[in-house]
């Protein structure tokens, strides 16, 4: 089997060892079986970049879910990022040269197509679909399986972008080994996606310069009433060997704050419906204090858009000031005890900035709604 494919096959073992399933008796026996079956499957694939990464089944536990039994969106985002980080790091080190680790730069819009519940099994697969000179595009699918009925369903599809950082100097971005495309159209389509996300990432960095300020005695249904913040000291368990925070850890914290904002606004069970592009503007070092702030920007009849901002404060380094590390928009829906969608209390924007953000959110909502309707229409 080609060396590149062998590297992809062994990812299964790494993901399994970090999953909750490894705590159960007999896990090492299952590990050997999975490694063998993965190698058999991958050895049949053609020798180009479309090598798959599959994780061993990970059973969703109560601490992965909310009070209604739905798995947190942040838990799923963390699994997605781990899969993407492993396959992109393996690819970037597939040739002789300076060793590196792949750092998450951006997550494209991610839709939560179906809820995942406690007791179900999560299957994550990742595939490298495009490489530029300094970045890797990874597409990840998440499937849930009911092990009692055998029913499987697609719960998430995500696209992530990584950049390789040198192990010797984390501020140095290395070149990415090129991939071989089976069709020229694949490379052209990938290049278009690359240019689009690059432009959007730069625009978002300049757009998110403000901060969330607390307001005393806010009225219900206003932005100030539900806005929330979480302060977290970055420790070793949050970080890579470089001493920088895992992208998946940041996304999980962002989803937690967005969920608190949505719950405060609705006072019902809420679930993540989608995440607009998450942009990682700068690395977060171990020892930093990060503030994750969330505020509601828009409500439709049955959904809420929440802006989440991540600011890092390097408290042990007086030479560096507080900076914006990441930003994103999360969309939540309100559910009844039976799991049916409920109407959302309408947001009441008060200040001019809040009214402006509301109109911008409305524009994003209508744009995505039109896109979904266009995809649903039958093709002639």
JSON list of C-alpha atoms in Angstrom, two decimals, residues 270-376:
[
{"chain": "A", "resi": 270, "resn": "UNK", "atom": "CA", "xyz": [-32.57, 25.09, 21.98]},
{"chain": "A", "resi": 271, "resn": "UNK", "atom": "CA", "xyz": [-30.29, 23.36, 19.45]},
{"chain": "A", "resi": 272, "resn": "UNK", "atom": "CA", "xyz": [-27.66, 24.54, 16.99]},
{"chain": "A", "resi": 273, "resn": "UNK", "atom": "CA", "xyz": [-29.12, 24.72, 13.49]},
{"chain": "A", "resi": 274, "resn": "UNK", "atom": "CA", "xyz": [-26.07, 26.03, 11.62]},
{"chain": "A", "resi": 275, "resn": "UNK", "atom": "CA", "xyz": [-22.81, 27.90, 11.99]},
{"chain": "A", "resi": 276, "resn": "UNK", "atom": "CA", "xyz": [-21.84, 30.57, 9.53]},
{"chain": "A", "resi": 277, "resn": "UNK", "atom": "CA", "xyz": [-18.17, 30.72, 8.64]},
{"chain": "A", "resi": 278, "resn": "UNK", "atom": "CA", "xyz": [-15.89, 30.65, 11.72]},
{"chain": "A", "resi": 279, "resn": "UNK", "atom": "CA", "xyz": [-12.78, 32.73, 11.11]},
{"chain": "A", "resi": 280, "resn": "UNK", "atom": "CA", "xyz": [-9.64, 32.26, 13.19]},
{"chain": "A", "resi": 281, "resn": "UNK", "atom": "CA", "xyz": [-7.83, 35.59, 12.96]},
{"chain": "A", "resi": 282, "resn": "UNK", "atom": "CA", "xyz": [-4.88, 34.84, 15.23]},
{"chain": "A", "resi": 283, "resn": "UNK", "atom": "CA", "xyz": [-3.41, 32.06, 17.36]},
{"chain": "A", "resi": 284, "resn": "UNK", "atom": "CA", "xyz": [-4.21, 31.80, 21.08]},
{"chain": "A", "resi": 285, "resn": "UNK", "atom": "CA", "xyz": [-1.25, 30.89, 23.29]},
{"chain": "A", "resi": 286, "resn": "UNK", "atom": "CA", "xyz": [-1.23, 28.79, 26.45]},
{"chain": "A", "resi": 287, "resn": "UNK", "atom": "CA", "xyz": [-1.64, 31.01, 29.49]},
{"chain": "A", "resi": 288, "resn": "UNK", "atom": "CA", "xyz": [-3.87, 33.54, 27.74]},
{"chain": "A", "resi": 289, "resn": "UNK", "atom": "CA", "xyz": [-7.20, 34.53, 29.25]},
{"chain": "A", "resi": 290, "resn": "UNK", "atom": "CA", "xyz": [-9.86, 34.38, 26.55]},
{"chain": "A", "resi": 291, "resn": "UNK", "atom": "CA", "xyz": [-13.24, 36.09, 26.69]},
{"chain": "A", "resi": 292, "resn": "UNK", "atom": "CA", "xyz": [-15.95, 34.51, 24.55]},
{"chain": "A", "resi": 293, "resn": "UNK", "atom": "CA", "xyz": [-18.84, 36.94, 24.10]},
{"chain": "A", "resi": 294, "resn": "UNK", "atom": "CA", "xyz": [-22.19, 36.30, 22.44]},
{"chain": "A", "resi": 295, "resn": "UNK", "atom": "CA", "xyz": [-25.03, 38.61, 21.47]},
{"chain": "A", "resi": 296, "resn": "UNK", "atom": "CA", "xyz": [-28.20, 38.11, 19.46]},
{"chain": "A", "resi": 297, "resn": "UNK", "atom": "CA", "xyz": [-28.22, 39.95, 16.16]},
{"chain": "A", "resi": 298, "resn": "UNK", "atom": "CA", "xyz": [-31.39, 38.76, 14.38]},
{"chain": "A", "resi": 299, "resn": "UNK", "atom": "CA", "xyz": [-34.52, 36.66, 14.83]},
{"chain": "A", "resi": 300, "resn": "UNK", "atom": "CA", "xyz": [-36.87, 35.22, 12.24]},
{"chain": "A", "resi": 301, "resn": "UNK", "atom": "CA", "xyz": [-40.10, 33.46, 13.13]},
{"chain": "A", "resi": 302, "resn": "UNK", "atom": "CA", "xyz": [-38.32, 30.26, 14.14]},
{"chain": "A", "resi": 303, "resn": "UNK", "atom": "CA", "xyz": [-34.58, 30.95, 14.28]},
{"chain": "A", "resi": 304, "resn": "UNK", "atom": "CA", "xyz": [-32.05, 33.14, 16.07]},
{"chain": "A", "resi": 305, "resn": "UNK", "atom": "CA", "xyz": [-28.71, 34.44, 14.80]},
{"chain": "A", "resi": 306, "resn": "UNK", "atom": "CA", "xyz": [-26.05, 34.96, 17.47]},
{"chain": "A", "resi": 307, "resn": "UNK", "atom": "CA", "xyz": [-22.69, 36.65, 16.90]},
{"chain": "A", "resi": 308, "resn": "UNK", "atom": "CA", "xyz": [-19.83, 35.18, 18.93]},
{"chain": "A", "resi": 309, "resn": "UNK", "atom": "CA", "xyz": [-16.51, 36.97, 19.40]},
{"chain": "A", "resi": 310, "resn": "UNK", "atom": "CA", "xyz": [-13.35, 35.55, 20.96]},
{"chain": "A", "resi": 311, "resn": "UNK", "atom": "CA", "xyz": [-10.80, 37.97, 22.43]},
{"chain": "A", "resi": 312, "resn": "UNK", "atom": "CA", "xyz": [-7.46, 36.85, 23.85]},
{"chain": "A", "resi": 313, "resn": "UNK", "atom": "CA", "xyz": [-5.58, 38.66, 26.61]},
{"chain": "A", "resi": 314, "resn": "UNK", "atom": "CA", "xyz": [-1.92, 37.53, 26.99]},
{"chain": "A", "resi": 315, "resn": "UNK", "atom": "CA", "xyz": [-1.75, 38.36, 30.71]},
{"chain": "A", "resi": 316, "resn": "UNK", "atom": "CA", "xyz": [1.79, 37.02, 31.13]},
{"chain": "A", "resi": 317, "resn": "UNK", "atom": "CA", "xyz": [3.13, 39.03, 28.16]},
{"chain": "A", "resi": 318, "resn": "UNK", "atom": "CA", "xyz": [3.05, 42.79, 28.67]},
{"chain": "A", "resi": 319, "resn": "UNK", "atom": "CA", "xyz": [4.39, 43.38, 25.16]},
{"chain": "A", "resi": 320, "resn": "UNK", "atom": "CA", "xyz": [1.16, 42.22, 23.50]},
{"chain": "A", "resi": 321, "resn": "UNK", "atom": "CA", "xyz": [-2.27, 43.80, 23.86]},
{"chain": "A", "resi": 322, "resn": "UNK", "atom": "CA", "xyz": [-5.70, 42.15, 23.86]},
{"chain": "A", "resi": 323, "resn": "UNK", "atom": "CA", "xyz": [-6.66, 41.01, 20.36]},
{"chain": "A", "resi": 324, "resn": "UNK", "atom": "CA", "xyz": [-9.52, 39.46, 18.40]},
{"chain": "A", "resi": 325, "resn": "UNK", "atom": "CA", "xyz": [-8.79, 35.75, 17.89]},
{"chain": "A", "resi": 326, "resn": "UNK", "atom": "CA", "xyz": [-11.97, 34.36, 16.28]},
{"chain": "A", "resi": 327, "resn": "UNK", "atom": "CA", "xyz": [-15.52, 35.28, 15.25]},
{"chain": "A", "resi": 328, "resn": "UNK", "atom": "CA", "xyz": [-18.60, 33.58, 13.89]},
{"chain": "A", "resi": 329, "resn": "UNK", "atom": "CA", "xyz": [-22.39, 33.63, 13.59]},
{"chain": "A", "resi": 330, "resn": "UNK", "atom": "CA", "xyz": [-24.40, 30.74, 15.08]},
{"chain": "A", "resi": 331, "resn": "UNK", "atom": "CA", "xyz": [-28.03, 30.00, 14.24]},
{"chain": "A", "resi": 332, "resn": "UNK", "atom": "CA", "xyz": [-30.26, 28.31, 16.84]},
{"chain": "A", "resi": 333, "resn": "UNK", "atom": "CA", "xyz": [-33.84, 27.07, 16.83]},
{"chain": "A", "resi": 334, "resn": "UNK", "atom": "CA", "xyz": [-36.25, 26.60, 19.72]},
{"chain": "A", "resi": 335, "resn": "UNK", "atom": "CA", "xyz": [-37.77, 23.15, 20.28]},
{"chain": "A", "resi": 336, "resn": "UNK", "atom": "CA", "xyz": [-40.70, 21.79, 22.28]},
{"chain": "A", "resi": 337, "resn": "UNK", "atom": "CA", "xyz": [-40.40, 18.77, 24.56]},
{"chain": "A", "resi": 338, "resn": "UNK", "atom": "CA", "xyz": [-41.54, 16.68, 21.58]},
{"chain": "A", "resi": 339, "resn": "UNK", "atom": "CA", "xyz": [-38.70, 18.06, 19.44]},
{"chain": "A", "resi": 340, "resn": "UNK", "atom": "CA", "xyz": [-40.89, 20.27, 17.24]},
{"chain": "A", "resi": 341, "resn": "UNK", "atom": "CA", "xyz": [-39.82, 23.80, 16.33]},
{"chain": "A", "resi": 342, "resn": "UNK", "atom": "CA", "xyz": [-41.39, 26.65, 18.29]},
{"chain": "A", "resi": 343, "resn": "UNK", "atom": "CA", "xyz": [-41.87, 30.33, 17.44]},
{"chain": "A", "resi": 344, "resn": "UNK", "atom": "CA", "xyz": [-39.02, 32.55, 18.64]},
{"chain": "A", "resi": 345, "resn": "UNK", "atom": "CA", "xyz": [-39.66, 35.75, 20.64]},
{"chain": "A", "resi": 346, "resn": "UNK", "atom": "CA", "xyz": [-38.81, 38.63, 18.35]},
{"chain": "A", "resi": 347, "resn": "UNK", "atom": "CA", "xyz": [-35.65, 40.56, 19.12]},
{"chain": "A", "resi": 348, "resn": "UNK", "atom": "CA", "xyz": [-36.07, 44.25, 19.99]},
{"chain": "A", "resi": 349, "resn": "UNK", "atom": "CA", "xyz": [-32.99, 46.18, 18.78]},
{"chain": "A", "resi": 350, "resn": "UNK", "atom": "CA", "xyz": [-32.57, 49.46, 20.65]},
{"chain": "A", "resi": 351, "resn": "UNK", "atom": "CA", "xyz": [-29.39, 51.24, 19.55]},
{"chain": "A", "resi": 352, "resn": "UNK", "atom": "CA", "xyz": [-28.43, 52.22, 16.03]},
{"chain": "A", "resi": 353, "resn": "UNK", "atom": "CA", "xyz": [-25.65, 49.60, 16.02]},
{"chain": "A", "resi": 354, "resn": "UNK", "atom": "CA", "xyz": [-28.13, 46.90, 17.08]},
{"chain": "A", "resi": 355, "resn": "UNK", "atom": "CA", "xyz": [-30.56, 47.94, 14.35]},
{"chain": "A", "resi": 356, "resn": "UNK", "atom": "CA", "xyz": [-27.75, 47.84, 11.79]},
{"chain": "A", "resi": 357, "resn": "UNK", "atom": "CA", "xyz": [-26.66, 44.37, 12.91]},
{"chain": "A", "resi": 358, "resn": "UNK", "atom": "CA", "xyz": [-30.30, 43.23, 12.79]},
{"chain": "A", "resi": 359, "resn": "UNK", "atom": "CA", "xyz": [-30.63, 44.31, 9.14]},
{"chain": "A", "resi": 360, "resn": "UNK", "atom": "CA", "xyz": [-27.33, 42.65, 8.25]},
{"chain": "A", "resi": 361, "resn": "UNK", "atom": "CA", "xyz": [-28.51, 39.45, 9.92]},
{"chain": "A", "resi": 362, "resn": "UNK", "atom": "CA", "xyz": [-31.80, 39.66, 8.05]},
{"chain": "A", "resi": 363, "resn": "UNK", "atom": "CA", "xyz": [-29.86, 39.92, 4.80]},
{"chain": "A", "resi": 364, "resn": "UNK", "atom": "CA", "xyz": [-27.84, 36.79, 5.63]},
{"chain": "A", "resi": 365, "resn": "UNK", "atom": "CA", "xyz": [-31.03, 34.95, 6.59]},
{"chain": "A", "resi": 366, "resn": "UNK", "atom": "CA", "xyz": [-32.85, 35.85, 3.36]},
{"chain": "A", "resi": 367, "resn": "UNK", "atom": "CA", "xyz": [-29.78, 35.03, 1.25]},
{"chain": "A", "resi": 368, "resn": "UNK", "atom": "CA", "xyz": [-29.49, 31.56, 2.80]},
{"chain": "A", "resi": 369, "resn": "UNK", "atom": "CA", "xyz": [-33.24, 30.99, 2.55]},
{"chain": "A", "resi": 370, "resn": "UNK", "atom": "CA", "xyz": [-33.17, 31.79, -1.16]},
{"chain": "A", "resi": 371, "resn": "UNK", "atom": "CA", "xyz": [-30.18, 29.48, -1.63]},
{"chain": "A", "resi": 372, "resn": "UNK", "atom": "CA", "xyz": [-31.98, 26.59, 0.08]},
{"chain": "A", "resi": 373, "resn": "UNK", "atom": "CA", "xyz": [-35.10, 27.14, -2.00]},
{"chain": "A", "resi": 374, "resn": "UNK", "atom": "CA", "xyz": [-33.02, 27.18, -5.17]},
{"chain": "A", "resi": 375, "resn": "UNK", "atom": "CA", "xyz": [-31.40, 23.88, -4.23]},
{"chain": "A", "resi": 376, "resn": "UNK", "atom": "CA", "xyz": [-34.78, 22.34, -3.45]}
]
